[in-house]
CSV table of N, CA and C in Angstrom, one decimal:
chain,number,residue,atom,x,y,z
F,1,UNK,N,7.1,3.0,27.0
F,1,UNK,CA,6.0,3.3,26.0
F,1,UNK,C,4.9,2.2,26.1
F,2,UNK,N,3.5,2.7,26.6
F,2,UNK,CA,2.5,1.6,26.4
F,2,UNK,C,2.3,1.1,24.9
F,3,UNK,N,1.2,0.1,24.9
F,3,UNK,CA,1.2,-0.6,23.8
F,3,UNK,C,0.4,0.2,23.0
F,4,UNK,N,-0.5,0.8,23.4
F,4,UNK,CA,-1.5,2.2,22.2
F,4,UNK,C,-0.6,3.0,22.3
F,5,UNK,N,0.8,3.8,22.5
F,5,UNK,CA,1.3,4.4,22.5
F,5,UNK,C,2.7,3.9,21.0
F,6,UNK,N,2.5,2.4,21.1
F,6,UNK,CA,3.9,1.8,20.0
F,6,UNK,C,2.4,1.4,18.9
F,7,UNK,N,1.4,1.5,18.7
F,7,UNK,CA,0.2,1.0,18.1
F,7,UNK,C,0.1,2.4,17.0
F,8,UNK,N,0.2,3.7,18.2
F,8,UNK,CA,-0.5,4.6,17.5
F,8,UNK,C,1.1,5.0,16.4
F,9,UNK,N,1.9,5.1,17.1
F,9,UNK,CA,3.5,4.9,16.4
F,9,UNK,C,3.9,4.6,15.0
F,10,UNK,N,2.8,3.2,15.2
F,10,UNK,CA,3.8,2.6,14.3
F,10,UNK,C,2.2,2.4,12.8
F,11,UNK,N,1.4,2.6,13.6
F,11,UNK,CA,-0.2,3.6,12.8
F,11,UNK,C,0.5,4.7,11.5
F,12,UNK,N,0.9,5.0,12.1
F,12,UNK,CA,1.9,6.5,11.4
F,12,UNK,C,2.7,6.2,10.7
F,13,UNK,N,3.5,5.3,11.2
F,13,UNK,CA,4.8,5.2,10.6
F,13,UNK,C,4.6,4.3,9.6
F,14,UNK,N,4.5,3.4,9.5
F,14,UNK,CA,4.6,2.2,8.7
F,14,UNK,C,3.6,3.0,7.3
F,15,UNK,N,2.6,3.5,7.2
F,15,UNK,CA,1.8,3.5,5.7
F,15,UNK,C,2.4,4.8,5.5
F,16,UNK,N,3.0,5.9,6.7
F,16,UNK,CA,3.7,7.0,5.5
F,16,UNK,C,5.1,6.7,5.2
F,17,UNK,N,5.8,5.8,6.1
F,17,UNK,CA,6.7,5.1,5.6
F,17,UNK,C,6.6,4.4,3.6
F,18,UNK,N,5.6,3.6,3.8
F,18,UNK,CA,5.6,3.0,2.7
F,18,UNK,C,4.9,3.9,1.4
F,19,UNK,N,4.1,5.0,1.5
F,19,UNK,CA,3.6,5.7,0.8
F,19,UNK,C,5.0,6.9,0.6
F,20,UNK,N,5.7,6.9,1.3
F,20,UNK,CA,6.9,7.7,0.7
F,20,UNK,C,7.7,7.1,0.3
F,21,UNK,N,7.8,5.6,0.6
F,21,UNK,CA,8.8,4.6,-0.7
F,21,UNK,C,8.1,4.6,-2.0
F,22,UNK,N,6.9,4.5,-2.1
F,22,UNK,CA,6.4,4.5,-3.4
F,22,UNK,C,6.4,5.7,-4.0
F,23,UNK,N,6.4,7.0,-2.9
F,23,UNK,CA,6.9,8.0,-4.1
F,23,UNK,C,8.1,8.2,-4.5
F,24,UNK,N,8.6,8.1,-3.7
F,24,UNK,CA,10.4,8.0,-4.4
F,24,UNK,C,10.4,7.2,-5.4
F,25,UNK,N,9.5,6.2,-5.3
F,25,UNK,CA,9.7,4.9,-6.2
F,25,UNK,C,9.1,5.6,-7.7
F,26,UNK,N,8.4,6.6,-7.5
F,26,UNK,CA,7.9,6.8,-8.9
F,26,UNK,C,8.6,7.9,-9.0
F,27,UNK,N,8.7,9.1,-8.8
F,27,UNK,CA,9.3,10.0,-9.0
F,27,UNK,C,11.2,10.1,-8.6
F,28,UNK,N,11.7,9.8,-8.1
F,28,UNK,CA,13.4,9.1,-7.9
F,28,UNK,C,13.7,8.3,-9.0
F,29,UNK,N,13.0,7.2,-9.5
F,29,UNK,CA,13.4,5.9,-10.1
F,29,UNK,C,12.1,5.6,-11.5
F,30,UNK,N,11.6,6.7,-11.7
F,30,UNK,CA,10.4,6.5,-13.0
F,30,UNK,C,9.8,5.3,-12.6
F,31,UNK,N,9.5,4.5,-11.7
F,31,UNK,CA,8.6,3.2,-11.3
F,31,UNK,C,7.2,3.7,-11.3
F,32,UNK,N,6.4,4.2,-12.1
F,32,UNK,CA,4.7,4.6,-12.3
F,32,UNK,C,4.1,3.6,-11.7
F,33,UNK,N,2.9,3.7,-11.0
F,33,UNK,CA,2.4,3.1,-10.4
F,33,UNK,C,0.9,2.9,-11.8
F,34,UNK,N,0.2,1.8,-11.4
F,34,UNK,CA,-0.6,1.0,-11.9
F,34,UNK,C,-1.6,0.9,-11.3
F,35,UNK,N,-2.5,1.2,-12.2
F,35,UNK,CA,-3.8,1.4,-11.3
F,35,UNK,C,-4.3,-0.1,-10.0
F,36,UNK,N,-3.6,-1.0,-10.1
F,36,UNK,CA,-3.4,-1.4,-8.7
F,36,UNK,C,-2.6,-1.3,-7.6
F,37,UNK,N,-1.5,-0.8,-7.9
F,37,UNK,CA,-0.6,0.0,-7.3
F,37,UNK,C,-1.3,1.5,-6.3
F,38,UNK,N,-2.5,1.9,-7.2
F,38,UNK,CA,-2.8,3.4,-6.7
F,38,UNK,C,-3.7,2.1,-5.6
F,39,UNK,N,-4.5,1.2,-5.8
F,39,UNK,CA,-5.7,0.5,-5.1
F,39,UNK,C,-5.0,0.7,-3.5
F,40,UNK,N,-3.6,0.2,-3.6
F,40,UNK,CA,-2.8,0.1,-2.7
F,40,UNK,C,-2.5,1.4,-1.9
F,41,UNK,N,-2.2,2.3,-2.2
F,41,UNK,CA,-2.3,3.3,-1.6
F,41,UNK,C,-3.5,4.0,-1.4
F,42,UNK,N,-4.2,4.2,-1.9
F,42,UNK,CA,-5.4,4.6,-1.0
F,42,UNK,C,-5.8,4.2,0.4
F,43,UNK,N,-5.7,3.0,1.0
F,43,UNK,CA,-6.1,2.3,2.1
F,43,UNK,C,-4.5,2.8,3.2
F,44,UNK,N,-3.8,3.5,2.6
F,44,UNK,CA,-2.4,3.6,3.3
F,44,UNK,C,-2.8,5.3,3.8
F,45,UNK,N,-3.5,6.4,2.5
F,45,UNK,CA,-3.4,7.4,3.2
F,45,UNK,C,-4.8,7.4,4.5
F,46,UNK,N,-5.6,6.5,4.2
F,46,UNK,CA,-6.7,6.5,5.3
F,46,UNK,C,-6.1,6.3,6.5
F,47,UNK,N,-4.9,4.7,6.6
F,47,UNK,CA,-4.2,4.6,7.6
F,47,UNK,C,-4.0,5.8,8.3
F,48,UNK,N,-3.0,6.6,7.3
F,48,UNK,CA,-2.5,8.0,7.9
F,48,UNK,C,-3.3,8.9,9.0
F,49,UNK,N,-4.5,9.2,8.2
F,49,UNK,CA,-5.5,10.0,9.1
F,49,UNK,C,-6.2,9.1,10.1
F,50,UNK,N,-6.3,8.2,9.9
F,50,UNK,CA,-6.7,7.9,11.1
F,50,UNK,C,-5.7,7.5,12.2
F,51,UNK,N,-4.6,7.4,12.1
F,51,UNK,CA,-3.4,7.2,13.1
F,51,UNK,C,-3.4,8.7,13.9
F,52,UNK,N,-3.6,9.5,12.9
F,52,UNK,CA,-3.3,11.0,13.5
F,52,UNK,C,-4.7,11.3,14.5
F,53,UNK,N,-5.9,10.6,13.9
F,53,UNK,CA,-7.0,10.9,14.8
F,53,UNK,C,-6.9,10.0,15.9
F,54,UNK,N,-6.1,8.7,16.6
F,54,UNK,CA,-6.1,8.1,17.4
F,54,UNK,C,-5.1,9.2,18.5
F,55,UNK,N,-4.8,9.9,17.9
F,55,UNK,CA,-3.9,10.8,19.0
F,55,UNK,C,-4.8,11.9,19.7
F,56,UNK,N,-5.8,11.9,18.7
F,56,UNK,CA,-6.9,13.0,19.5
F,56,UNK,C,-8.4,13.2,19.5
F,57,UNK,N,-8.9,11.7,19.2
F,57,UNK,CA,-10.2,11.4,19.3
F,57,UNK,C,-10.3,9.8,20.8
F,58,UNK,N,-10.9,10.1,21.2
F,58,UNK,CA,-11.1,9.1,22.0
F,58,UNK,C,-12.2,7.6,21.2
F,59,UNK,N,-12.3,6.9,21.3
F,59,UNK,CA,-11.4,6.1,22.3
F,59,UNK,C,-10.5,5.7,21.5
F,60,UNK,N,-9.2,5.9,21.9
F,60,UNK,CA,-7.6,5.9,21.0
F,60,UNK,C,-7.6,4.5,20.4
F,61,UNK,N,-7.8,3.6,21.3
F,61,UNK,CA,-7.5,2.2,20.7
F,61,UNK,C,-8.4,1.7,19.1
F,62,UNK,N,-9.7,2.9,19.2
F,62,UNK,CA,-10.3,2.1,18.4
F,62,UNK,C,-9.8,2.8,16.9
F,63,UNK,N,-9.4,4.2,16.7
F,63,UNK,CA,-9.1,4.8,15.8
F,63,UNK,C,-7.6,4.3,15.7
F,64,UNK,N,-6.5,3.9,16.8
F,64,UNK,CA,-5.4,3.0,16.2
F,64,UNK,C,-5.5,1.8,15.9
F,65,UNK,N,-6.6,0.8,16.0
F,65,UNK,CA,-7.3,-0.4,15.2
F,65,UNK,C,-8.0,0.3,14.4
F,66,UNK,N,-8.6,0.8,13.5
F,66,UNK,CA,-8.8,1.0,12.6
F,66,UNK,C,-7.9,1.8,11.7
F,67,UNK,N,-6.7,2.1,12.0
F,67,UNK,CA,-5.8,2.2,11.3
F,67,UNK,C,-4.7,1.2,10.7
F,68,UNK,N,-5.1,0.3,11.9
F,68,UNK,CA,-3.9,-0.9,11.6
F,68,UNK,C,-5.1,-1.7,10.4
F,69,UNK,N,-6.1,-1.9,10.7
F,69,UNK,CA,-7.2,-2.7,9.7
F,69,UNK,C,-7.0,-2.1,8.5
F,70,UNK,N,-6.7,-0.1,8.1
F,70,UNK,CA,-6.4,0.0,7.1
F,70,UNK,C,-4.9,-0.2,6.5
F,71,UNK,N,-4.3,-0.4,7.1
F,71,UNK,CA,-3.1,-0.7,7.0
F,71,UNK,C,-3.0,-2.5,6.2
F,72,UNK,N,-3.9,-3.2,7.2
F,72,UNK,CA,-3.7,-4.7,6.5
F,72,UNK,C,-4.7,-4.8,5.2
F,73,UNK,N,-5.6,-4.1,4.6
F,73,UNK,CA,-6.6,-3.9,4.1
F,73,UNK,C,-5.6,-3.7,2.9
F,74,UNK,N,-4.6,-2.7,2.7
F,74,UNK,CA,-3.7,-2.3,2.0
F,74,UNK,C,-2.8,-3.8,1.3
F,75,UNK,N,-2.4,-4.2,2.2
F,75,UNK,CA,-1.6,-5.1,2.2
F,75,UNK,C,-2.3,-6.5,1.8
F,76,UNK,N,-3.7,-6.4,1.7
F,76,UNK,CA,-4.6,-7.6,1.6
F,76,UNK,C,-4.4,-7.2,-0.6
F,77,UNK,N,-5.1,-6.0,-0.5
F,77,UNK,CA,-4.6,-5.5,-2.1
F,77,UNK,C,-3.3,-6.0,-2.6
F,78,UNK,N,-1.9,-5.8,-1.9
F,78,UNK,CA,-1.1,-6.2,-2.5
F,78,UNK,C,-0.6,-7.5,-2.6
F,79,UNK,N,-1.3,-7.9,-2.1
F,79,UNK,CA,-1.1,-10.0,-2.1
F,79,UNK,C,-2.0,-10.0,-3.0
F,80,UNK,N,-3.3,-9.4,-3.5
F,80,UNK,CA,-3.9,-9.6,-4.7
F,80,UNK,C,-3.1,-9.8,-6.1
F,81,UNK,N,-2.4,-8.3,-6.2
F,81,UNK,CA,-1.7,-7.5,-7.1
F,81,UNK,C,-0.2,-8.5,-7.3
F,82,UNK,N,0.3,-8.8,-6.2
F,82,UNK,CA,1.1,-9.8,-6.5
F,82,UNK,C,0.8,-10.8,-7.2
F,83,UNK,N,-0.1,-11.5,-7.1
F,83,UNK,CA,-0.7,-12.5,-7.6
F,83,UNK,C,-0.6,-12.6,-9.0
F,84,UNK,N,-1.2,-11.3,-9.3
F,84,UNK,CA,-1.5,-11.3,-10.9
F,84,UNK,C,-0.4,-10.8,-11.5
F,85,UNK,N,0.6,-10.1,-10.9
F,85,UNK,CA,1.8,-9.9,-11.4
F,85,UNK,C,2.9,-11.3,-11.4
F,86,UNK,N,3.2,-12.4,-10.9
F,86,UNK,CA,3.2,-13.4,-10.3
F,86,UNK,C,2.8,-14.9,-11.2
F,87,UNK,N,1.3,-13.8,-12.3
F,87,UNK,CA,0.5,-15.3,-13.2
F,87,UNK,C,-0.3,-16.6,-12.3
F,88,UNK,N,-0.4,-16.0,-11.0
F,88,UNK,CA,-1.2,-16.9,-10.4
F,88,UNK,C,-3.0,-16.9,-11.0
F,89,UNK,N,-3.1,-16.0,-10.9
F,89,UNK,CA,-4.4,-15.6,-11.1
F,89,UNK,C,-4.1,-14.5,-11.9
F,90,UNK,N,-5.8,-14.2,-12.9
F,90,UNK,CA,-5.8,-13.0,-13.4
F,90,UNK,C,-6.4,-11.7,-13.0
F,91,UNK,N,-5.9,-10.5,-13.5
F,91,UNK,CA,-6.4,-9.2,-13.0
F,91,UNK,C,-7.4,-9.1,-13.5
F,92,UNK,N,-8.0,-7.8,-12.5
F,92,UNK,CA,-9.9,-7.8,-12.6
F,92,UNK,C,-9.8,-6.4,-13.6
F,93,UNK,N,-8.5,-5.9,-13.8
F,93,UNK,CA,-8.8,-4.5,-14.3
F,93,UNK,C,-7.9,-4.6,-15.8
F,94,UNK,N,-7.9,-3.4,-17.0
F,94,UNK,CA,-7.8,-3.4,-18.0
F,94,UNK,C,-6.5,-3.0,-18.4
F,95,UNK,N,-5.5,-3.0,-16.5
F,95,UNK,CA,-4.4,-2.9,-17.2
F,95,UNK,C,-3.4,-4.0,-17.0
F,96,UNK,N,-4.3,-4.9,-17.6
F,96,UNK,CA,-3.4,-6.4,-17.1
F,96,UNK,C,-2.9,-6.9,-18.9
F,97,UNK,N,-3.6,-6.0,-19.7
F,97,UNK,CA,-3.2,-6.2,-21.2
F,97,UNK,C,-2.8,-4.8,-21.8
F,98,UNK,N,-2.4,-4.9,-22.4
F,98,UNK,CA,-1.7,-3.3,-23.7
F,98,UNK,C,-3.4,-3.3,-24.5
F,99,UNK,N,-3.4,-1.5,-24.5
F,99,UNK,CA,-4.4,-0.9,-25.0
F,99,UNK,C,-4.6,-1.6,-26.9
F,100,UNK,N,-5.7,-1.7,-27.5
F,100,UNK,CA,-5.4,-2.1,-28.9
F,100,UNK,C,-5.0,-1.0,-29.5
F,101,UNK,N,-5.4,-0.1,-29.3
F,101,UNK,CA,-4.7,1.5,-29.7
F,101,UNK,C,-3.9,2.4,-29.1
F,102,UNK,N,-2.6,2.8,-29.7
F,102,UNK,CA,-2.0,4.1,-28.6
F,102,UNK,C,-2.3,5.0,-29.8
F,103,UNK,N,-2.3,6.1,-29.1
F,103,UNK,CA,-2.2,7.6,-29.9
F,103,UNK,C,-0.7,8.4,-29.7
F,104,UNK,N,0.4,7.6,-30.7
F,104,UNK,CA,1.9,8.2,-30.6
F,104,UNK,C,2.3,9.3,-30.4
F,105,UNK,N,1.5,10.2,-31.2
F,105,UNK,CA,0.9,11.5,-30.6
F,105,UNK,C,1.3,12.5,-30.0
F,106,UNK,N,0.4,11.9,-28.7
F,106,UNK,CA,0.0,12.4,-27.7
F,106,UNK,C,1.2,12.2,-26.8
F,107,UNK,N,1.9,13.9,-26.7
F,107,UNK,CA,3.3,13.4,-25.8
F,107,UNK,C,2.6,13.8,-24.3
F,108,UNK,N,2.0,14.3,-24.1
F,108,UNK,CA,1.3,14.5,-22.6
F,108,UNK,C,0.6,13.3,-22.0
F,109,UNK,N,0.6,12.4,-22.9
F,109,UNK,CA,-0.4,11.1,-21.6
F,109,UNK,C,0.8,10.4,-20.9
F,110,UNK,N,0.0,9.5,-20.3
F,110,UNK,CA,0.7,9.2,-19.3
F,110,UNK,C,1.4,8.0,-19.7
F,111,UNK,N,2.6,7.3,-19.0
F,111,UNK,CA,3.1,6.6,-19.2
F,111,UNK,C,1.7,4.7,-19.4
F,112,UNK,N,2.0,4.3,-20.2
F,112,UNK,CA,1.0,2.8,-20.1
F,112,UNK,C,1.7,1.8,-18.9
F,113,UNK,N,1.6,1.3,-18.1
F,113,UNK,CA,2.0,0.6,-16.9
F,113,UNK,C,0.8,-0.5,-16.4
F,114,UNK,N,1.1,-1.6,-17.0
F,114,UNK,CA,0.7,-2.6,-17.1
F,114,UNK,C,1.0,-3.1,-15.2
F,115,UNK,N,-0.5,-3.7,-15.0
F,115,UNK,CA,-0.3,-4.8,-13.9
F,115,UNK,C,-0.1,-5.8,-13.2
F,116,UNK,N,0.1,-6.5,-14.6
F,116,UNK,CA,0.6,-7.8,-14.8
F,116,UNK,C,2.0,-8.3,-14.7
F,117,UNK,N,3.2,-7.2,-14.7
F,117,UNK,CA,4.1,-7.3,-15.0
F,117,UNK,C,5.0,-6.7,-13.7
F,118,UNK,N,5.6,-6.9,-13.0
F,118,UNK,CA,6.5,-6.3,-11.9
F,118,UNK,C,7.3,-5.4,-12.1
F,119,UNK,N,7.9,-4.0,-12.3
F,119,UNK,CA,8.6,-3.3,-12.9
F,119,UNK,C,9.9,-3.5,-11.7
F,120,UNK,N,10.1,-3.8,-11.0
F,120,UNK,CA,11.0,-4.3,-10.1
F,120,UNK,C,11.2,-5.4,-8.8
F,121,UNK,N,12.0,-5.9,-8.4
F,121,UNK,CA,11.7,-6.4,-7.7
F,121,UNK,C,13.0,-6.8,-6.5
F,122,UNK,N,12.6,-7.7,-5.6
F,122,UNK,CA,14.0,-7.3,-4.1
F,122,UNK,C,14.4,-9.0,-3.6
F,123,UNK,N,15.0,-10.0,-4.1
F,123,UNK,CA,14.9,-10.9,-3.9
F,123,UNK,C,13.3,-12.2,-4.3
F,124,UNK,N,13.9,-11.5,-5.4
F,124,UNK,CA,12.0,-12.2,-6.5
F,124,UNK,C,10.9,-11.8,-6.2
F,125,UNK,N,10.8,-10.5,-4.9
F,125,UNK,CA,9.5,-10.0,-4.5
F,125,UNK,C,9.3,-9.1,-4.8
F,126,UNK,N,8.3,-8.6,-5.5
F,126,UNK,CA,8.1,-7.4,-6.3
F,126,UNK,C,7.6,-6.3,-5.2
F,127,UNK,N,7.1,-4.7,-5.6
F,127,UNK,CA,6.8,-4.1,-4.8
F,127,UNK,C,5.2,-4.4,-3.7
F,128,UNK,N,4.6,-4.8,-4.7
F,128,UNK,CA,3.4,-5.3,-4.2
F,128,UNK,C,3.4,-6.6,-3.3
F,129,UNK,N,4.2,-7.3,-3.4
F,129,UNK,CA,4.7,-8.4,-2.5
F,129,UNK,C,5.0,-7.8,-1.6
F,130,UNK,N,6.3,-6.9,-1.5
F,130,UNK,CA,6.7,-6.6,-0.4
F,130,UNK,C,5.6,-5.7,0.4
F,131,UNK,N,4.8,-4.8,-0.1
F,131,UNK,CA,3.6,-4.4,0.6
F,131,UNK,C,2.8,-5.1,1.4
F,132,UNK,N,2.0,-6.5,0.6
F,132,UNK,CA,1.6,-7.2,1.1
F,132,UNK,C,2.4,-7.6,2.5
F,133,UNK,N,3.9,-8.4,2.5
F,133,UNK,CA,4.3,-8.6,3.8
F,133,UNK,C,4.3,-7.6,5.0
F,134,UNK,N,5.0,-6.5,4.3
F,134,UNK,CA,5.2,-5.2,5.6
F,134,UNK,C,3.9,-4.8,5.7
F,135,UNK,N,2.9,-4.7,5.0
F,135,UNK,CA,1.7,-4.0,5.5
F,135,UNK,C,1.1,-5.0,6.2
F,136,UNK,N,0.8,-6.3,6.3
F,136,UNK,CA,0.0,-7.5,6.8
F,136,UNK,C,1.0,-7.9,8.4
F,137,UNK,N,1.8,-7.8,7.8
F,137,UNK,CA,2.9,-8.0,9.5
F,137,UNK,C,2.5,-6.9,10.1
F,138,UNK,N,2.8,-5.6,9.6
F,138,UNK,CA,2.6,-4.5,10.2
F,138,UNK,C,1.1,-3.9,10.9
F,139,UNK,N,0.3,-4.2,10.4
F,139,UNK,CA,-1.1,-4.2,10.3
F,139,UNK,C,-1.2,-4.9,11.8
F,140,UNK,N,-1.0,-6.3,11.9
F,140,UNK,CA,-1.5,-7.6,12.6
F,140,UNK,C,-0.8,-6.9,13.8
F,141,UNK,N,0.2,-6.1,14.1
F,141,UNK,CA,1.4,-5.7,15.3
F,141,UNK,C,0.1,-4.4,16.0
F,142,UNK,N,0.0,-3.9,15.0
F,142,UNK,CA,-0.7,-2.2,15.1
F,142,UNK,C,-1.7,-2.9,15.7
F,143,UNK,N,-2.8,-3.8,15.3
F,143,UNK,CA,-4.1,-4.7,16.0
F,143,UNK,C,-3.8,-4.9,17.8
F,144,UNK,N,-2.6,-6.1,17.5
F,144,UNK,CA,-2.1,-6.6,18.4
F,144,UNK,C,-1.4,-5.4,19.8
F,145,UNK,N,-1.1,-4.3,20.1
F,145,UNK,CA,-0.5,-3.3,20.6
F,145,UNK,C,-1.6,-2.6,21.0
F,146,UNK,N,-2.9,-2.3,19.7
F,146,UNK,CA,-3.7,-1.4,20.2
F,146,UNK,C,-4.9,-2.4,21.6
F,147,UNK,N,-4.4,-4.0,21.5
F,147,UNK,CA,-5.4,-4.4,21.5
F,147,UNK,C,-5.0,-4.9,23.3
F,148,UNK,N,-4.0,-4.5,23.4
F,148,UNK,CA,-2.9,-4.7,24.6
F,148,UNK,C,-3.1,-3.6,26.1
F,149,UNK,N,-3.9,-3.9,26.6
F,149,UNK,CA,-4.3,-3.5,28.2
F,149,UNK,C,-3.4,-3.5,29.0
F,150,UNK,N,-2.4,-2.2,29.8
F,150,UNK,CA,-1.4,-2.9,30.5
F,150,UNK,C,-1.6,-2.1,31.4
């Protein structure tokens, strides 16, 4: 197997890999994602399509680097997200605090899922941690493979 060949592979694999742990994660296991959590997936389904268009747009290498870039781009988010879940730094968005109003109500809204807080985690590394690593390792391989002349 050439190296654009394990590039465009693993293009694919790795962000619908990780975009189907996060849905099981929310739907299997009630883990709701946070509107930094979604930040993180968005850059994962681009990966997708463009892994699939490295298989049939020329020039392959550049649409499987640009999938691995969205891939690390993803993972760049989740070393953010970590962070603020973590108390290193603070988050840029409004769900790093509890609303001053809920409407008890209202049984149709959505679950409140704060960003600040890790709703799980795998040897002290929360989900966003672990994104960050597998997507940033993963990312830098997908670069390195596509970037590989043999």
């Amino acid at each position: 197997m050439s190296g654009l060949d394990q590039a465009r592979a693993l293009a694919l694999a790795i962000p619908a890999a990780l975009l189907g742990g996060a849905y099981i994660a929310q739907y299997g296991f009630g883990l709701y994602p946070c509107e930094m959590c979604w930040w993180q997936r968005y850059p994962h389904f681009v990966a997708v399509g463009l892994a699939l268009l490295s298989y049939v747009m020329v020039p392959h290498r550049v649409w499987a680097a640009l999938a691995g870039l969205a891939v690390i781009t993803s993972g760049l988010i989740g070393g953010f997200h970590a962070g603020v879940e973590y108390g290193w730094w603070q988050g840029i968005t409004g769900c790093s605090s509890l609303p001053s109003s809920i409407d008890v109500m209202d049984v149709n809204a959505a679950p409140i899922v704060r960003c600040d807080v890790a709703p799980w985690d795998l040897f002290g590394i929360s989900l966003a941690g672990w994104n960050f690593l597998i997507s940033g390792i993963g990312g830098a391989t997908i670069l390195a493979l596509a970037a590989y002349k043999k």
